[in-house]
Coordinates of C-alpha atoms in Angstrom, one line a residue:
Chain A
M1 CA 0.0 0.0 0.0
T2 CA 1.7 3.1 -1.3
S3 CA -0.2 5.6 0.7
I4 CA 0.6 4.2 4.1
G5 CA 2.1 7.0 6.2
T6 CA 0.6 9.8 4.3
G7 CA -2.0 10.3 7.0
Y8 CA -5.0 9.6 4.9
D9 CA -5.4 6.2 6.4
L10 CA -5.9 7.4 10.0
A11 CA -9.6 8.3 10.0
N12 CA -12.8 7.2 8.4
S13 CA -14.0 10.7 7.5
I14 CA -11.2 11.7 5.3
F15 CA -10.8 10.6 1.7
S16 CA -7.3 10.1 0.2
P17 CA -6.6 12.4 -2.8
D18 CA -7.3 9.5 -5.2
G19 CA -10.7 8.9 -3.7
R20 CA -10.2 6.0 -1.3
N21 CA -11.2 5.3 2.2
F22 CA -8.2 3.4 3.7
Q23 CA -10.0 2.5 6.9
V24 CA -12.5 0.5 4.9
E25 CA -9.7 -1.2 2.9
Y26 CA -8.0 -2.2 6.2
A27 CA -11.2 -3.6 7.4
V28 CA -11.3 -5.8 4.3
K29 CA -7.8 -7.0 5.3
A30 CA -9.2 -8.1 8.7
V31 CA -11.9 -10.1 6.9
E32 CA -9.3 -11.8 4.6
N33 CA -7.6 -13.3 7.6
G34 CA -10.8 -14.8 9.1
G35 CA -12.0 -18.4 8.8
T36 CA -13.8 -19.1 5.5
S37 CA -17.6 -18.7 5.4
V38 CA -19.7 -20.0 2.6
G39 CA -23.4 -19.6 1.6
I40 CA -25.2 -21.6 -1.1
R41 CA -28.6 -20.7 -2.4
C42 CA -30.2 -24.1 -3.4
K43 CA -33.5 -24.5 -5.3
D44 CA -35.3 -25.4 -2.0
G45 CA -33.4 -23.5 0.6
V46 CA -30.1 -22.0 1.7
V47 CA -27.0 -23.6 3.3
L48 CA -24.5 -21.6 5.5
A49 CA -21.1 -23.1 6.5
V50 CA -18.1 -21.8 8.3
E51 CA -14.6 -23.0 9.0
K52 CA -14.3 -22.3 12.7
V53 CA -10.6 -22.0 13.5
I54 CA -9.7 -23.7 16.9
T55 CA -7.6 -21.2 18.8
S56 CA -7.1 -23.3 21.9
K57 CA -7.2 -27.0 22.8
L58 CA -9.1 -25.9 25.9
L59 CA -12.2 -24.8 24.0
K60 CA -15.1 -27.1 24.2
P61 CA -15.8 -28.8 20.8
G62 CA -19.1 -27.8 19.3
A63 CA -19.5 -24.8 21.7
N64 CA -19.0 -21.1 20.7
K65 CA -21.3 -21.2 17.7
R66 CA -20.4 -18.9 14.8
I67 CA -23.6 -19.1 12.8
A68 CA -26.4 -17.1 14.4
T69 CA -30.2 -17.1 13.9
V70 CA -31.6 -13.6 13.4
D71 CA -35.2 -14.4 13.0
K72 CA -37.1 -17.7 12.6
N73 CA -36.3 -17.8 8.9
L74 CA -33.0 -15.9 8.8
G75 CA -29.4 -17.0 9.5
V76 CA -26.1 -15.0 9.5
V77 CA -22.5 -16.2 9.2
Y78 CA -19.5 -13.9 8.9
S79 CA -15.7 -13.9 8.5
G80 CA -13.4 -11.5 10.3
M81 CA -13.5 -10.0 13.7
V82 CA -15.8 -12.2 15.8
P83 CA -16.8 -9.4 18.3
D84 CA -17.8 -7.2 15.3
G85 CA -19.9 -10.2 14.1
H86 CA -21.6 -10.5 17.4
H87 CA -22.6 -6.8 17.3
F88 CA -23.8 -7.2 13.6
V89 CA -26.0 -10.1 14.7
D90 CA -27.4 -8.1 17.6
R91 CA -28.3 -5.3 15.3
A92 CA -29.8 -7.6 12.7
R93 CA -32.0 -9.1 15.4
D94 CA -33.1 -5.6 16.4
E95 CA -34.0 -4.8 12.8
A96 CA -36.0 -8.0 12.4
R97 CA -37.9 -7.4 15.6
G98 CA -38.6 -3.8 14.7
W99 CA -39.9 -4.9 11.3
R100 CA -42.2 -7.4 12.9
E101 CA -43.5 -4.8 15.3
T102 CA -44.3 -2.3 12.6
F103 CA -45.5 -4.5 9.8
K104 CA -46.7 -7.6 11.7
T105 CA -44.8 -9.8 9.3
P106 CA -41.3 -11.2 9.2
I107 CA -38.6 -9.2 7.5
S108 CA -37.7 -10.5 4.1
T109 CA -34.1 -11.6 3.4
S110 CA -33.6 -8.7 1.0
D111 CA -35.0 -6.1 3.4
L112 CA -32.7 -7.3 6.2
A113 CA -29.8 -7.1 3.8
S114 CA -30.8 -3.6 2.9
R115 CA -31.1 -2.5 6.5
M116 CA -27.8 -4.0 7.5
G117 CA -26.1 -2.6 4.5
G118 CA -27.2 0.8 5.5
Y119 CA -26.0 0.2 9.1
L120 CA -22.5 -0.9 8.0
Q121 CA -22.2 2.0 5.6
A122 CA -22.9 4.5 8.4
Y123 CA -19.7 3.2 10.1
T124 CA -17.6 4.4 7.2
L125 CA -18.6 8.0 7.6
Y126 CA -17.6 9.2 11.0
Q127 CA -14.4 10.1 12.7
S128 CA -15.4 8.5 15.9
V129 CA -16.0 5.0 14.6
R130 CA -14.2 2.4 12.6
P131 CA -15.8 0.2 9.9
F132 CA -16.9 -3.4 10.7
G133 CA -14.1 -5.9 10.4
I134 CA -16.4 -8.5 9.0
T135 CA -18.0 -9.6 5.7
A136 CA -21.4 -11.2 6.6
I137 CA -23.5 -13.6 4.6
I138 CA -27.2 -13.5 5.2
G139 CA -29.3 -16.5 4.3
G140 CA -33.0 -16.7 4.5
F141 CA -36.2 -18.2 3.3
D142 CA -39.1 -15.9 2.7
S143 CA -42.3 -17.8 3.4
E144 CA -44.3 -18.9 0.5
L145 CA -47.4 -19.5 2.7
E146 CA -50.3 -17.2 3.2
T147 CA -51.6 -16.0 6.5
P148 CA -54.9 -17.8 7.3
V149 CA -58.3 -16.2 7.7
D150 CA -59.2 -15.7 11.3
G151 CA -61.7 -18.1 12.7
E152 CA -61.0 -20.5 9.9
V153 CA -62.8 -23.8 10.6
G154 CA -61.4 -27.1 9.3
S155 CA -59.3 -26.5 6.2
G156 CA -60.8 -23.0 5.8
P157 CA -61.9 -21.6 2.5
S158 CA -61.1 -23.9 -0.4
V159 CA -60.5 -21.1 -2.9
G160 CA -58.7 -18.5 -0.8
A161 CA -58.0 -15.0 -1.9
G162 CA -58.8 -14.3 -5.6
G163 CA -56.8 -12.5 -8.2
K164 CA -53.3 -13.7 -7.3
V165 CA -50.7 -13.3 -10.0
E166 CA -49.2 -16.6 -11.1
G167 CA -45.6 -17.2 -10.4
K168 CA -43.3 -18.0 -7.5
H169 CA -43.7 -16.0 -4.4
G170 CA -41.2 -16.1 -1.5
G171 CA -38.3 -18.5 -1.7
P172 CA -34.6 -18.7 -0.7
G173 CA -32.4 -15.6 -0.5
L174 CA -28.7 -15.1 -0.1
Y175 CA -26.8 -11.8 0.4
M176 CA -23.3 -10.8 1.3
I177 CA -22.4 -7.5 3.0
E178 CA -18.9 -6.1 3.0
P179 CA -17.3 -3.6 5.5
S180 CA -18.1 -0.7 3.1
G181 CA -21.8 -1.5 3.5
M182 CA -22.0 -2.8 -0.1
Y183 CA -24.2 -5.8 -0.5
W184 CA -25.3 -8.0 -3.4
G185 CA -27.5 -11.0 -3.8
Y186 CA -25.7 -14.2 -4.7
Y187 CA -26.3 -17.7 -5.9
G188 CA -23.2 -18.7 -3.9
A189 CA -21.1 -16.5 -1.6
A190 CA -17.7 -17.0 0.0
T191 CA -15.6 -14.8 2.2
G192 CA -12.6 -15.1 4.6
K193 CA -9.2 -16.7 4.1
G194 CA -10.1 -19.4 1.7
R195 CA -12.6 -17.4 -0.4
Q196 CA -10.6 -17.7 -3.7
A197 CA -10.6 -21.5 -3.7
A198 CA -14.2 -21.5 -2.4
K199 CA -15.5 -19.2 -5.1
A200 CA -13.8 -21.3 -7.8
E201 CA -15.6 -24.4 -6.4
L202 CA -18.9 -22.5 -6.1
E203 CA -18.7 -21.5 -9.8
K204 CA -18.4 -25.1 -10.8
L205 CA -21.7 -25.9 -9.2
N206 CA -23.7 -23.8 -11.8
L207 CA -26.0 -22.6 -9.1
S208 CA -27.8 -20.2 -11.4
E209 CA -29.4 -23.3 -13.1
N210 CA -31.3 -23.8 -9.8
K211 CA -30.9 -27.6 -9.8
L212 CA -28.9 -28.2 -6.6
D213 CA -31.1 -29.2 -3.7
L214 CA -30.5 -28.8 0.0
M215 CA -29.2 -32.4 0.6
Q216 CA -26.6 -31.9 -2.2
G217 CA -26.0 -28.4 -0.9
I218 CA -24.8 -29.4 2.5
K219 CA -22.4 -31.9 1.0
E220 CA -21.0 -29.3 -1.4
A221 CA -20.8 -26.7 1.4
A222 CA -18.8 -29.1 3.6
R223 CA -16.6 -30.1 0.8
I224 CA -15.9 -26.5 -0.2
I225 CA -14.9 -25.5 3.4
Y226 CA -12.5 -28.5 3.4
V227 CA -11.1 -27.6 -0.1
A228 CA -10.7 -23.9 1.0
Q229 CA -8.9 -25.0 4.1
Q230 CA -6.3 -27.1 2.3
D231 CA -3.8 -24.2 2.0
N232 CA -3.3 -24.0 5.7
K233 CA -3.7 -27.6 6.8
D234 CA -1.7 -27.1 10.0
K235 CA -4.5 -25.1 11.6
E236 CA -7.2 -27.2 13.4
F237 CA -10.8 -26.3 12.6
E238 CA -14.4 -27.3 13.2
L239 CA -17.0 -27.3 10.5
E240 CA -20.3 -25.6 11.4
M241 CA -23.3 -25.7 9.1
S242 CA -26.9 -24.5 9.2
W243 CA -29.7 -24.6 6.7
I244 CA -33.1 -23.1 5.9
S245 CA -35.8 -24.7 3.8
G246 CA -39.4 -23.8 2.9
A247 CA -42.3 -24.9 5.0
D248 CA -42.5 -28.2 3.2
G249 CA -38.8 -28.9 3.4
P250 CA -36.6 -30.5 6.1
T251 CA -36.4 -27.4 8.4
K252 CA -40.1 -26.3 7.9
G253 CA -39.2 -22.7 7.1
R254 CA -36.8 -22.3 10.0
H255 CA -33.1 -21.5 10.2
M256 CA -31.4 -24.3 12.2
E257 CA -28.2 -26.3 12.6
V258 CA -27.7 -29.1 10.2
P259 CA -28.4 -32.3 12.2
K260 CA -25.4 -34.1 13.6
D261 CA -25.7 -37.2 11.5
L262 CA -26.0 -35.3 8.2
L263 CA -23.2 -33.0 9.2
E264 CA -20.9 -36.0 9.9
A265 CA -21.9 -37.7 6.7
A266 CA -21.1 -34.5 4.7
E267 CA -17.8 -34.2 6.5
R268 CA -16.8 -37.8 5.7
L269 CA -17.6 -37.2 2.0
A270 CA -15.7 -34.0 2.1
K271 CA -12.6 -35.6 3.6
K272 CA -12.9 -38.4 1.0
A273 CA -13.2 -35.9 -1.8
I274 CA -10.1 -34.0 -0.9
S275 CA -8.0 -37.1 -0.3
E276 CA -9.1 -38.4 -3.8
D277 CA -8.0 -35.1 -5.2
D278 CA -4.6 -35.5 -3.6
E279 CA -4.3 -39.0 -5.0
E280 CA -5.2 -37.7 -8.5
D281 CA -2.5 -35.1 -8.2
E282 CA 0.0 -37.8 -7.2
E283 CA -1.1 -39.9 -10.1
D284 CA -0.6 -37.0 -12.4
D285 CA 2.9 -36.6 -11.0
D286 CA 3.6 -40.3 -11.6
E287 CA 2.5 -40.0 -15.2
K288 CA 4.8 -37.1 -15.7
N289 CA 7.6 -39.2 -14.2
D290 CA 6.8 -42.0 -16.5
D291 CA 7.0 -39.6 -19.4
K292 CA 10.4 -38.6 -18.3
M293 CA 11.5 -42.2 -17.9
E294 CA 10.5 -42.9 -21.5
E295 CA 12.6 -40.1 -22.7
Chain B
M1 CA -81.9 28.3 23.0
E2 CA -81.4 25.0 24.8
F3 CA -79.7 22.1 23.3
T4 CA -81.2 18.8 23.9
T5 CA -79.3 15.5 24.3
T6 CA -81.7 13.5 22.3
G7 CA -79.9 13.9 19.0
V8 CA -83.1 15.5 17.6
L9 CA -83.2 18.8 15.7
N10 CA -84.4 21.8 17.6
E11 CA -87.4 23.7 16.7
D12 CA -85.6 26.0 14.3
G13 CA -84.4 23.0 12.4
I14 CA -80.8 24.3 12.4
H15 CA -79.3 23.8 15.7
V16 CA -78.0 20.3 16.2
D17 CA -76.7 18.6 19.3
M18 CA -73.1 18.0 18.3
D19 CA -72.1 16.0 21.4
R20 CA -74.3 13.0 20.8
L21 CA -73.0 10.8 18.1
K22 CA -75.7 8.7 16.6
K23 CA -73.7 6.1 14.8
G24 CA -75.3 4.6 11.8
E25 CA -74.0 3.4 8.5
V26 CA -73.1 0.3 6.6
N27 CA -70.0 -0.7 4.7
M28 CA -68.5 -4.0 3.6
A29 CA -65.7 -5.6 1.6
V30 CA -65.8 -8.9 -0.2
T31 CA -63.1 -11.0 -1.9
F32 CA -64.0 -12.4 -5.3
K33 CA -62.4 -14.3 -8.1
D34 CA -60.1 -11.5 -9.4
G35 CA -59.7 -9.4 -6.3
V36 CA -61.8 -7.5 -3.8
I37 CA -64.8 -5.2 -3.8
L38 CA -65.5 -2.5 -1.2
G39 CA -69.0 -1.0 -0.8
A40 CA -70.6 1.6 1.4
D41 CA -73.7 3.8 1.7
S42 CA -73.2 7.5 1.8
R43 CA -74.9 8.9 4.9
T44 CA -73.2 11.1 7.5
T45 CA -75.2 12.1 10.5
T46 CA -75.0 14.5 13.4
G47 CA -77.6 13.2 15.7
A48 CA -80.8 12.8 13.6
Y49 CA -79.5 15.4 11.1
I50 CA -78.1 14.1 7.8
A51 CA -75.0 16.2 7.4
N52 CA -74.0 14.7 4.1
R53 CA -76.1 12.3 2.0
V54 CA -73.4 11.7 -0.6
T55 CA -70.4 11.0 1.5
D56 CA -67.5 9.0 0.1
K57 CA -66.6 6.5 2.8
L58 CA -64.3 4.5 0.5
T59 CA -60.8 6.0 0.9
Q60 CA -57.7 5.2 -1.0
V61 CA -54.5 4.7 1.0
H62 CA -52.4 3.2 -1.8
D63 CA -52.9 2.2 -5.5
T64 CA -54.9 -0.9 -4.7
I65 CA -55.4 -0.6 -1.0
W66 CA -58.5 1.1 0.1
C67 CA -60.6 1.2 3.3
C68 CA -64.1 1.7 4.4
R69 CA -64.4 4.3 7.2
S70 CA -67.0 4.2 9.9
G71 CA -67.2 6.0 13.2
S72 CA -66.1 9.5 13.7
A73 CA -65.5 11.2 10.4
A74 CA -62.7 13.3 11.9
D75 CA -61.0 10.3 13.5
T76 CA -61.1 8.1 10.5
Q77 CA -60.0 10.8 8.1
A78 CA -57.0 11.6 10.3
V79 CA -56.1 7.9 10.6
T80 CA -56.3 7.2 6.9
D81 CA -54.2 10.3 6.2
I82 CA -51.5 9.0 8.4
V83 CA -51.6 5.5 6.9
Q84 CA -51.6 6.9 3.4
Y85 CA -48.4 8.8 4.2
Q86 CA -46.8 5.7 5.7
L87 CA -47.6 3.5 2.8
G88 CA -46.3 6.1 0.3
L89 CA -43.1 6.2 2.3
F90 CA -43.0 2.4 2.4
S91 CA -43.3 1.9 -1.3
M92 CA -40.5 4.5 -2.0
R93 CA -38.1 3.1 0.6
N94 CA -38.6 -0.5 -0.3
G95 CA -39.0 -0.1 -4.0
K96 CA -42.2 -2.2 -4.0
P97 CA -45.8 -1.6 -3.2
P98 CA -47.0 -2.5 0.3
T99 CA -49.1 -5.6 0.8
T100 CA -52.6 -5.3 2.2
Q101 CA -51.4 -7.0 5.4
T102 CA -48.8 -4.2 5.8
A103 CA -51.5 -1.6 5.5
A104 CA -53.7 -3.4 7.9
A105 CA -50.9 -3.7 10.4
I106 CA -50.2 0.1 10.3
F107 CA -53.9 0.8 10.7
Q108 CA -54.1 -1.6 13.7
E109 CA -51.1 0.0 15.4
I110 CA -52.7 3.4 15.3
C111 CA -56.2 2.1 16.3
Y112 CA -54.9 0.0 19.2
S113 CA -52.5 2.5 20.7
N114 CA -55.1 5.2 20.6
K115 CA -58.1 3.0 21.4
D116 CA -59.2 5.3 24.3
R117 CA -59.4 8.3 22.1
L118 CA -60.6 7.0 18.8
S119 CA -64.0 6.2 17.5
A120 CA -63.1 4.4 14.3
G121 CA -64.2 1.1 12.8
L122 CA -62.3 0.3 9.7
I123 CA -62.4 -2.4 7.0
I124 CA -59.2 -2.6 5.0
A125 CA -59.4 -4.2 1.6
G126 CA -56.6 -4.4 -1.0
W127 CA -55.2 -6.3 -3.9
D128 CA -51.5 -7.3 -4.3
E129 CA -49.7 -9.6 -6.7
R130 CA -48.6 -12.0 -4.0
H131 CA -51.9 -12.5 -2.0
G132 CA -54.6 -11.3 -4.5
G133 CA -57.7 -9.7 -2.9
Q134 CA -57.7 -9.5 0.9
V135 CA -60.0 -8.1 3.6
Y136 CA -59.0 -7.1 7.1
S137 CA -61.4 -5.7 9.7
I138 CA -60.4 -3.5 12.5
P139 CA -63.3 -3.0 14.9
L140 CA -63.5 -0.5 17.8
G141 CA -60.9 -1.9 20.2
G142 CA -58.1 -2.1 17.6
S143 CA -58.0 -5.8 17.0
L144 CA -57.1 -7.1 13.5
H145 CA -59.1 -9.8 11.8
K146 CA -58.4 -11.3 8.4
Q147 CA -61.7 -12.3 6.8
A148 CA -63.0 -13.6 3.5
Y149 CA -65.5 -10.8 3.7
A150 CA -66.3 -8.2 6.3
I151 CA -69.3 -6.0 7.1
G152 CA -69.3 -3.1 9.5
G153 CA -71.3 -0.1 10.8
S154 CA -74.7 0.0 12.5
G155 CA -76.5 -1.1 9.3
S156 CA -74.5 -4.3 9.2
T157 CA -76.5 -5.9 12.0
Y158 CA -79.4 -6.2 9.6
I159 CA -77.5 -8.1 6.9
Y160 CA -75.6 -10.8 8.8
G161 CA -78.1 -13.3 7.7
Y162 CA -78.3 -12.0 4.1
C163 CA -74.5 -12.2 3.8
D164 CA -74.2 -15.6 5.3
A165 CA -76.9 -16.9 3.0
H166 CA -75.6 -15.3 -0.2
W167 CA -71.8 -15.1 0.0
K168 CA -69.9 -17.6 -2.0
E169 CA -66.2 -18.2 -2.4
G170 CA -64.6 -17.1 -5.7
M171 CA -67.6 -15.3 -7.2
E172 CA -67.4 -13.7 -10.6
E173 CA -67.1 -9.9 -10.6
Q174 CA -70.7 -9.2 -11.6
D175 CA -72.0 -11.7 -9.0
A176 CA -69.9 -10.1 -6.3
V177 CA -71.1 -6.6 -7.3
N178 CA -74.7 -7.8 -7.1
F179 CA -74.0 -9.4 -3.7
V180 CA -72.6 -6.2 -2.3
K181 CA -75.4 -4.1 -3.7
G182 CA -78.0 -6.5 -2.5
A183 CA -76.6 -6.5 1.0
L184 CA -76.2 -2.7 1.1
R185 CA -79.7 -2.2 -0.2
E186 CA -81.1 -4.3 2.7
A187 CA -79.0 -2.4 5.2
I188 CA -80.2 0.9 3.8
K189 CA -83.8 -0.3 3.8
W190 CA -83.8 -1.4 7.4
D191 CA -81.3 0.8 9.1
G192 CA -82.5 4.4 9.7
S193 CA -79.0 5.7 9.9
S194 CA -77.8 4.2 6.6
G195 CA -78.8 5.7 3.3
G196 CA -78.1 7.7 0.2
V197 CA -76.3 6.3 -2.7
I198 CA -74.2 3.1 -2.9
R199 CA -70.6 3.5 -3.7
M200 CA -68.2 0.7 -4.6
V201 CA -64.6 0.2 -5.5
V202 CA -63.4 -2.9 -7.4
L203 CA -59.7 -3.7 -6.8
T204 CA -58.0 -6.1 -9.2
K205 CA -54.6 -6.3 -10.9
K206 CA -55.9 -3.7 -13.3
G207 CA -56.2 -1.1 -10.6
A208 CA -59.3 0.5 -8.9
I209 CA -62.6 1.1 -10.5
R210 CA -65.4 3.1 -8.9
H211 CA -69.1 2.3 -9.1
L212 CA -72.0 4.6 -8.2
Y213 CA -75.6 3.4 -7.7
L214 CA -78.5 5.8 -7.1
P215 CA -81.6 4.9 -5.1
D216 CA -83.9 6.8 -7.4
E217 CA -82.5 4.9 -10.3
D218 CA -83.2 1.6 -8.6
Y219 CA -79.5 1.3 -7.9
K220 CA -78.6 0.8 -11.5
R221 CA -75.0 1.7 -12.2
V222 CA -74.6 5.3 -13.4
S223 CA -70.9 5.9 -13.6
G224 CA -67.5 4.5 -13.1
R225 CA -64.1 5.9 -12.8
K226 CA -60.8 4.1 -13.2
Y227 CA -57.7 4.5 -11.1
P228 CA -55.1 2.5 -12.9
V229 CA -52.2 1.3 -10.8
G230 CA -49.8 4.1 -10.3
T231 CA -52.4 6.9 -10.3
P232 CA -51.3 9.3 -7.5
N233 CA -53.5 9.2 -4.5
N234 CA -56.3 11.7 -4.5
T235 CA -56.0 12.5 -8.2
R236 CA -59.1 14.0 -9.5
L237 CA -59.4 12.5 -12.9
P238 CA -61.6 14.1 -15.5
V239 CA -64.7 11.9 -15.6
P240 CA -66.5 12.2 -18.9
E241 CA -64.9 9.4 -21.0
L242 CA -65.9 6.9 -18.4
W243 CA -69.5 7.9 -18.1
E244 CA -71.6 5.2 -19.3
K245 CA -74.3 6.3 -21.7
R246 CA -77.6 4.8 -20.9
Q247 CA -79.6 2.7 -23.2
G248 CA -81.2 5.0 -25.8
G249 CA -78.1 7.2 -25.8
R250 CA -79.2 9.6 -23.2
E251 CA -76.4 11.2 -21.1
V252 CA -76.7 10.1 -17.5
V253 CA -76.5 13.7 -16.3
A254 CA -79.7 14.6 -18.1
H255 CA -81.6 11.9 -16.5
F256 CA -80.9 12.6 -12.8
G257 CA -84.0 12.9 -10.7
P258 CA -84.5 14.9 -7.5
L259 CA -81.8 13.1 -5.4
S260 CA -79.2 12.9 -8.0
S261 CA -79.5 16.5 -8.9
N262 CA -77.3 17.5 -6.1
L263 CA -75.1 14.5 -5.9
G264 CA -72.1 16.2 -7.2
I265 CA -72.0 13.7 -10.0
G266 CA -71.1 16.5 -12.3
P267 CA -67.9 16.6 -14.2
C268 CA -66.2 15.7 -11.0
F269 CA -68.5 13.7 -8.9
N270 CA -66.3 13.6 -5.9
V271 CA -66.1 17.3 -5.4
S272 CA -69.2 17.8 -3.4
S273 CA -68.4 15.0 -1.0
E274 CA -64.8 16.2 -0.8
L275 CA -65.9 19.7 0.1
T276 CA -68.4 18.5 2.5
S277 CA -66.0 16.2 4.3
A278 CA -63.4 19.0 4.5
R279 CA -66.1 21.2 6.1
L280 CA -67.0 18.4 8.4
R281 CA -63.6 17.7 9.7
G282 CA -63.2 18.6 13.3
S283 CA -66.9 18.5 14.1
S284 CA -68.2 15.3 15.7
L285 CA -69.8 14.1 12.5
V286 CA -70.4 10.4 12.3
E287 CA -70.2 8.7 9.0
D288 CA -72.8 6.1 8.4
M289 CA -71.4 4.1 11.1

């Protein structure tokens, strides 16, 4: 960074002459050192996964969760500074509650992303604060159900409200918010240390075709976290995964942890997949050696 | 001159007891195959005095979200003004129109948190892409009820049986209009404090269309006015092209009898009721509650 020491990197509220906010760029650096987070938007729901780096042997396995539930149907995972992430989650919960209070309906994934994007952006404006040292991935499922008629007896009206426009309403949503407050909607999102490898793997899944389902999604998410972790194998980590489906799916519209048996199965497959990759690499090497011998 | 508390005109026929609210009116909203229909009579009373016989109790709060007002005219106008503002803000901030449920929730919050001070019975009806036509009722205490159809106001007590017997799920538009008209006619017939013309608004994906039915015309439809989606609230559209010519080619205007002569169904039929309601604001007028 050429501009270090010029003084333009000391505060949020001052631009550098070439139009950059260095505090925000430093915050991105903090994110790039964090454990990898991944989000996959499947056709029937969303999967969130994170590589939780084990900082001490004295930490209880499975405790200190990194994926948080913000509202019944909304989950958040983040890479970067964990305390900043906790504050982000607190704020997201406040926003979700406030929306429910005002509109008597759960906040949609896109609206939460919009609210939190605005919140993070405000932390890039003032001298007295620093930007968030996290990039957060918000996953949610906006209910496809209708609120029933009060006093409905039995199955209620058979026809229901008239004049609905055909097409899909509600569904899975996935957004990623950066320290600058910028947010986009994604088919697959990755952030943290292993994001490059993770993004490459996500692109191979052709998520825009909307064919991958949740059961495949958790396997892919687990595998991608393991692939992304390959570059620093020395660090111990734990895989944490959550998922959200529609009302007729496995989580019944709620954001929850992936059940232990499914998580372990996905982890086994992931380990197998990366060890096979290693073998293939070795085979390739052998072939090359053979070539050489022929010469 | 002494003022009585009976809600009856004094000898001079002018002085009216403004403290006593005689609530009487009827309004309703009904879901049908393509959306929802709101309907109301047009009587506003101060005691026994009919302060306005052509009131417009169907009020727009967003493109395809309207409400039937009953109770104090001042209270319900004030509440709908607030909600109209909130919904306008909502659609700008979120880049999408509010749902009927959102509108109903905002209405409820106001009605519940001010329950001791308000006299407002509201029926919220709206159409949105996601949910189609929907009806929510907010009676006096500020509770919120989602219903397939709702009736309200003093005149509604006379038509519970009629509605139960005649309402069907997923009616065609014309059947639904006839149902609403039939029910309101009964209410007007039996309820002394309901009366005047029948106004309706039909909400579908095409937008809002107004209907007007006059008693001295045997409640045949005399005019309609379209509010396509995106029409700014409270726009006063020029009416003429939507005036339906009667059979025989006579202009409706020419045919108006004694009642219709002063209905304000001139080039801008809302004007008279608008002016009247503006004049009424602040007094304890009660709209065909």
